[in-house]
JSON list of C-alpha atoms in Angstrom, two decimals:
[
{"chain": "A", "resi": 613, "resn": "VAL", "atom": "CA", "xyz": [7.92, -1.38, 15.47]},
{"chain": "A", "resi": 614, "resn": "ASP", "atom": "CA", "xyz": [10.94, -3.46, 17.45]},
{"chain": "A", "resi": 615, "resn": "ALA", "atom": "CA", "xyz": [8.59, -5.68, 18.84]},
{"chain": "A", "resi": 616, "resn": "ALA", "atom": "CA", "xyz": [7.34, -5.53, 14.68]},
{"chain": "A", "resi": 617, "resn": "GLU", "atom": "CA", "xyz": [10.61, -6.93, 14.23]},
{"chain": "A", "resi": 618, "resn": "ARG", "atom": "CA", "xyz": [11.18, -9.13, 16.59]},
{"chain": "A", "resi": 619, "resn": "ALA", "atom": "CA", "xyz": [8.24, -10.67, 15.74]},
{"chain": "A", "resi": 620, "resn": "GLY", "atom": "CA", "xyz": [8.85, -11.07, 12.06]},
{"chain": "A", "resi": 621, "resn": "VAL", "atom": "CA", "xyz": [5.82, -9.24, 10.85]},
{"chain": "A", "resi": 622, "resn": "ARG", "atom": "CA", "xyz": [6.66, -8.47, 7.34]},
{"chain": "A", "resi": 623, "resn": "TYR", "atom": "CA", "xyz": [4.49, -4.53, 7.46]},
{"chain": "A", "resi": 624, "resn": "VAL", "atom": "CA", "xyz": [3.40, -1.58, 10.13]},
{"chain": "A", "resi": 625, "resn": "GLY", "atom": "CA", "xyz": [0.16, 0.68, 9.29]},
{"chain": "A", "resi": 626, "resn": "LEU", "atom": "CA", "xyz": [1.74, 4.34, 10.65]},
{"chain": "A", "resi": 627, "resn": "ALA", "atom": "CA", "xyz": [-2.84, 4.73, 10.37]},
{"chain": "A", "resi": 628, "resn": "ALA", "atom": "CA", "xyz": [-2.94, 8.51, 11.60]},
{"chain": "A", "resi": 629, "resn": "LEU", "atom": "CA", "xyz": [0.97, 8.61, 12.97]},
{"chain": "A", "resi": 630, "resn": "ASN", "atom": "CA", "xyz": [1.73, 9.35, 9.47]},
{"chain": "A", "resi": 631, "resn": "LYS", "atom": "CA", "xyz": [-0.06, 12.57, 9.17]},
{"chain": "A", "resi": 632, "resn": "ALA", "atom": "CA", "xyz": [1.77, 14.13, 11.91]},
{"chain": "A", "resi": 633, "resn": "GLU", "atom": "CA", "xyz": [5.20, 15.42, 10.66]},
{"chain": "A", "resi": 634, "resn": "TRP", "atom": "CA", "xyz": [4.99, 17.49, 13.27]},
{"chain": "A", "resi": 635, "resn": "LEU", "atom": "CA", "xyz": [5.40, 14.50, 15.52]},
{"chain": "A", "resi": 636, "resn": "ASN", "atom": "CA", "xyz": [7.40, 12.48, 12.94]},
{"chain": "A", "resi": 637, "resn": "GLY", "atom": "CA", "xyz": [8.12, 14.30, 10.15]},
{"chain": "A", "resi": 638, "resn": "GLY", "atom": "CA", "xyz": [4.97, 12.25, 8.41]},
{"chain": "A", "resi": 639, "resn": "GLY", "atom": "CA", "xyz": [6.08, 8.78, 8.99]},
{"chain": "A", "resi": 640, "resn": "GLU", "atom": "CA", "xyz": [9.38, 10.03, 7.92]},
{"chain": "A", "resi": 641, "resn": "ALA", "atom": "CA", "xyz": [10.83, 9.17, 10.87]},
{"chain": "A", "resi": 642, "resn": "VAL", "atom": "CA", "xyz": [10.01, 5.55, 11.51]},
{"chain": "A", "resi": 643, "resn": "ARG", "atom": "CA", "xyz": [11.05, 4.35, 7.62]},
{"chain": "A", "resi": 644, "resn": "ALA", "atom": "CA", "xyz": [14.27, 5.52, 7.90]},
{"chain": "A", "resi": 645, "resn": "ARG", "atom": "CA", "xyz": [14.99, 4.03, 11.33]},
{"chain": "A", "resi": 646, "resn": "CYS", "atom": "CA", "xyz": [13.84, 1.19, 10.05]},
{"chain": "A", "resi": 647, "resn": "GLU", "atom": "CA", "xyz": [16.35, 1.68, 7.19]},
{"chain": "A", "resi": 648, "resn": "ALA", "atom": "CA", "xyz": [19.41, 2.75, 9.07]},
{"chain": "A", "resi": 649, "resn": "ARG", "atom": "CA", "xyz": [18.80, -1.09, 11.49]},
{"chain": "A", "resi": 650, "resn": "GLY", "atom": "CA", "xyz": [18.73, -2.92, 8.27]},
{"chain": "A", "resi": 651, "resn": "TYR", "atom": "CA", "xyz": [15.25, -4.40, 9.61]},
{"chain": "A", "resi": 652, "resn": "ALA", "atom": "CA", "xyz": [13.02, -6.41, 7.74]},
{"chain": "A", "resi": 653, "resn": "VAL", "atom": "CA", "xyz": [9.50, -5.00, 8.50]},
{"chain": "A", "resi": 654, "resn": "LYS", "atom": "CA", "xyz": [7.53, -2.29, 5.72]},
{"chain": "A", "resi": 655, "resn": "ILE", "atom": "CA", "xyz": [6.17, 0.82, 6.80]},
{"chain": "A", "resi": 656, "resn": "VAL", "atom": "CA", "xyz": [3.06, 1.29, 5.69]},
{"chain": "A", "resi": 657, "resn": "HIS", "atom": "CA", "xyz": [0.23, 4.67, 4.82]},
{"chain": "A", "resi": 658, "resn": "GLY", "atom": "CA", "xyz": [-2.70, 3.32, 6.65]},
{"chain": "A", "resi": 659, "resn": "ASN", "atom": "CA", "xyz": [-4.53, 4.20, 3.35]},
{"chain": "A", "resi": 660, "resn": "ALA", "atom": "CA", "xyz": [-2.83, 1.29, 1.49]},
{"chain": "A", "resi": 661, "resn": "LEU", "atom": "CA", "xyz": [-3.48, -0.87, 4.19]},
{"chain": "A", "resi": 662, "resn": "THR", "atom": "CA", "xyz": [-6.88, -0.60, 4.50]},
{"chain": "A", "resi": 663, "resn": "ALA", "atom": "CA", "xyz": [-6.74, -1.23, 0.52]},
{"chain": "A", "resi": 664, "resn": "ALA", "atom": "CA", "xyz": [-4.72, -4.16, 0.84]},
{"chain": "A", "resi": 665, "resn": "ALA", "atom": "CA", "xyz": [-7.68, -5.10, 3.58]},
{"chain": "A", "resi": 666, "resn": "VAL", "atom": "CA", "xyz": [-10.81, -4.34, 1.53]},
{"chain": "A", "resi": 667, "resn": "LEU", "atom": "CA", "xyz": [-9.50, -6.01, -1.33]},
{"chain": "A", "resi": 668, "resn": "GLU", "atom": "CA", "xyz": [-8.84, -9.42, 0.32]},
{"chain": "A", "resi": 669, "resn": "THR", "atom": "CA", "xyz": [-11.92, -9.66, 1.92]},
{"chain": "A", "resi": 670, "resn": "VAL", "atom": "CA", "xyz": [-13.53, -8.55, -1.77]},
{"chain": "A", "resi": 671, "resn": "ARG", "atom": "CA", "xyz": [-10.81, -11.40, -3.33]},
{"chain": "A", "resi": 672, "resn": "ARG", "atom": "CA", "xyz": [-12.38, -13.49, -0.77]},
{"chain": "A", "resi": 673, "resn": "LYS", "atom": "CA", "xyz": [-15.93, -13.17, -1.18]},
{"chain": "A", "resi": 674, "resn": "THR", "atom": "CA", "xyz": [-15.87, -12.91, -5.39]},
{"chain": "A", "resi": 675, "resn": "LEU", "atom": "CA", "xyz": [-16.02, -14.18, -8.33]},
{"chain": "A", "resi": 676, "resn": "PRO", "atom": "CA", "xyz": [-13.46, -12.17, -10.69]},
{"chain": "A", "resi": 677, "resn": "GLU", "atom": "CA", "xyz": [-16.56, -12.31, -13.43]},
{"chain": "A", "resi": 678, "resn": "ASP", "atom": "CA", "xyz": [-18.21, -9.80, -10.73]},
{"chain": "A", "resi": 679, "resn": "THR", "atom": "CA", "xyz": [-19.42, -6.80, -10.64]},
{"chain": "A", "resi": 680, "resn": "VAL", "atom": "CA", "xyz": [-17.98, -4.06, -8.09]},
{"chain": "A", "resi": 681, "resn": "CYS", "atom": "CA", "xyz": [-19.18, -1.33, -6.76]},
{"chain": "A", "resi": 682, "resn": "VAL", "atom": "CA", "xyz": [-16.67, 1.38, -5.21]},
{"chain": "A", "resi": 683, "resn": "THR", "atom": "CA", "xyz": [-17.84, 4.39, -4.12]},
{"chain": "A", "resi": 684, "resn": "GLY", "atom": "CA", "xyz": [-15.49, 7.71, -3.80]},
{"chain": "A", "resi": 685, "resn": "ALA", "atom": "CA", "xyz": [-12.89, 5.08, -6.87]},
{"chain": "A", "resi": 686, "resn": "THR", "atom": "CA", "xyz": [-10.77, 8.47, -8.09]},
{"chain": "A", "resi": 687, "resn": "ALA", "atom": "CA", "xyz": [-9.03, 9.27, -4.33]},
{"chain": "A", "resi": 688, "resn": "LYS", "atom": "CA", "xyz": [-7.32, 7.51, -2.67]},
{"chain": "A", "resi": 689, "resn": "ILE", "atom": "CA", "xyz": [-8.64, 4.15, -1.08]},
{"chain": "A", "resi": 690, "resn": "GLY", "atom": "CA", "xyz": [-11.09, 4.00, -3.30]},
{"chain": "A", "resi": 691, "resn": "ARG", "atom": "CA", "xyz": [-8.92, 4.38, -6.40]},
{"chain": "A", "resi": 692, "resn": "ALA", "atom": "CA", "xyz": [-6.27, 2.03, -5.74]},
{"chain": "A", "resi": 693, "resn": "LEU", "atom": "CA", "xyz": [-8.80, -1.06, -5.27]},
{"chain": "A", "resi": 694, "resn": "ALA", "atom": "CA", "xyz": [-10.91, 0.26, -8.36]},
{"chain": "A", "resi": 695, "resn": "ILE", "atom": "CA", "xyz": [-8.06, 0.13, -10.20]},
{"chain": "A", "resi": 696, "resn": "ALA", "atom": "CA", "xyz": [-7.10, -3.69, -8.49]},
{"chain": "A", "resi": 697, "resn": "LEU", "atom": "CA", "xyz": [-10.22, -4.62, -9.01]},
{"chain": "A", "resi": 698, "resn": "ALA", "atom": "CA", "xyz": [-10.91, -4.31, -12.84]},
{"chain": "A", "resi": 699, "resn": "ARG", "atom": "CA", "xyz": [-6.85, -5.34, -12.93]},
{"chain": "A", "resi": 700, "resn": "ARG", "atom": "CA", "xyz": [-8.50, -8.50, -11.57]},
{"chain": "A", "resi": 701, "resn": "GLY", "atom": "CA", "xyz": [-10.76, -8.63, -13.68]},
{"chain": "A", "resi": 702, "resn": "HIS", "atom": "CA", "xyz": [-14.20, -7.36, -12.19]},
{"chain": "A", "resi": 703, "resn": "GLU", "atom": "CA", "xyz": [-16.30, -4.38, -14.21]},
{"chain": "A", "resi": 704, "resn": "VAL", "atom": "CA", "xyz": [-15.73, -1.59, -11.46]},
{"chain": "A", "resi": 705, "resn": "VAL", "atom": "CA", "xyz": [-18.96, 0.16, -11.27]},
{"chain": "A", "resi": 706, "resn": "CYS", "atom": "CA", "xyz": [-17.26, 3.67, -9.85]},
{"chain": "A", "resi": 707, "resn": "LEU", "atom": "CA", "xyz": [-18.81, 6.50, -8.52]},
{"chain": "A", "resi": 708, "resn": "THR", "atom": "CA", "xyz": [-17.69, 9.89, -8.48]},
{"chain": "A", "resi": 709, "resn": "THR", "atom": "CA", "xyz": [-18.09, 13.56, -8.96]},
{"chain": "A", "resi": 710, "resn": "ALA", "atom": "CA", "xyz": [-14.43, 14.01, -10.75]},
{"chain": "A", "resi": 711, "resn": "PRO", "atom": "CA", "xyz": [-15.19, 13.40, -14.36]},
{"chain": "A", "resi": 712, "resn": "ASP", "atom": "CA", "xyz": [-10.77, 13.73, -14.86]},
{"chain": "A", "resi": 713, "resn": "ARG", "atom": "CA", "xyz": [-9.26, 12.14, -12.72]},
{"chain": "A", "resi": 714, "resn": "PHE", "atom": "CA", "xyz": [-12.41, 9.00, -13.97]},
{"chain": "A", "resi": 715, "resn": "ALA", "atom": "CA", "xyz": [-10.69, 9.43, -17.29]},
{"chain": "A", "resi": 716, "resn": "ASP", "atom": "CA", "xyz": [-6.81, 8.94, -15.76]},
{"chain": "A", "resi": 717, "resn": "LEU", "atom": "CA", "xyz": [-8.99, 5.64, -13.43]},
{"chain": "A", "resi": 718, "resn": "VAL", "atom": "CA", "xyz": [-9.61, 4.49, -16.51]},
{"chain": "A", "resi": 719, "resn": "ARG", "atom": "CA", "xyz": [-5.99, 4.58, -18.56]},
{"chain": "A", "resi": 720, "resn": "GLN", "atom": "CA", "xyz": [-4.40, 3.60, -15.48]},
{"chain": "A", "resi": 721, "resn": "ALA", "atom": "CA", "xyz": [-7.37, 0.54, -14.74]},
{"chain": "A", "resi": 722, "resn": "GLY", "atom": "CA", "xyz": [-6.18, -0.74, -18.19]}
]
């Protein structure tokens, strides 16, 4: 993280390290250290970084009026993608086995 800050990196994904509660408090120790040092670099969850990368790829390769299918659309990465794509104007076909979470997803996507 120190090297990333010096290089001007905007975001660092902790990936599996954010799940290592015994190692760094699930990422909290790293986040607190960055805050204490006044770092500009932001620490993100591995899922957030993955969702952002996939969303950018879809944005580059589709038009807002295109239909996009998202599997696992009611949890984690799939949920973030489904909401972002719907807000961009895509018709989003969601594959899920959780009707209650799907209803909540539809409300949140607008």
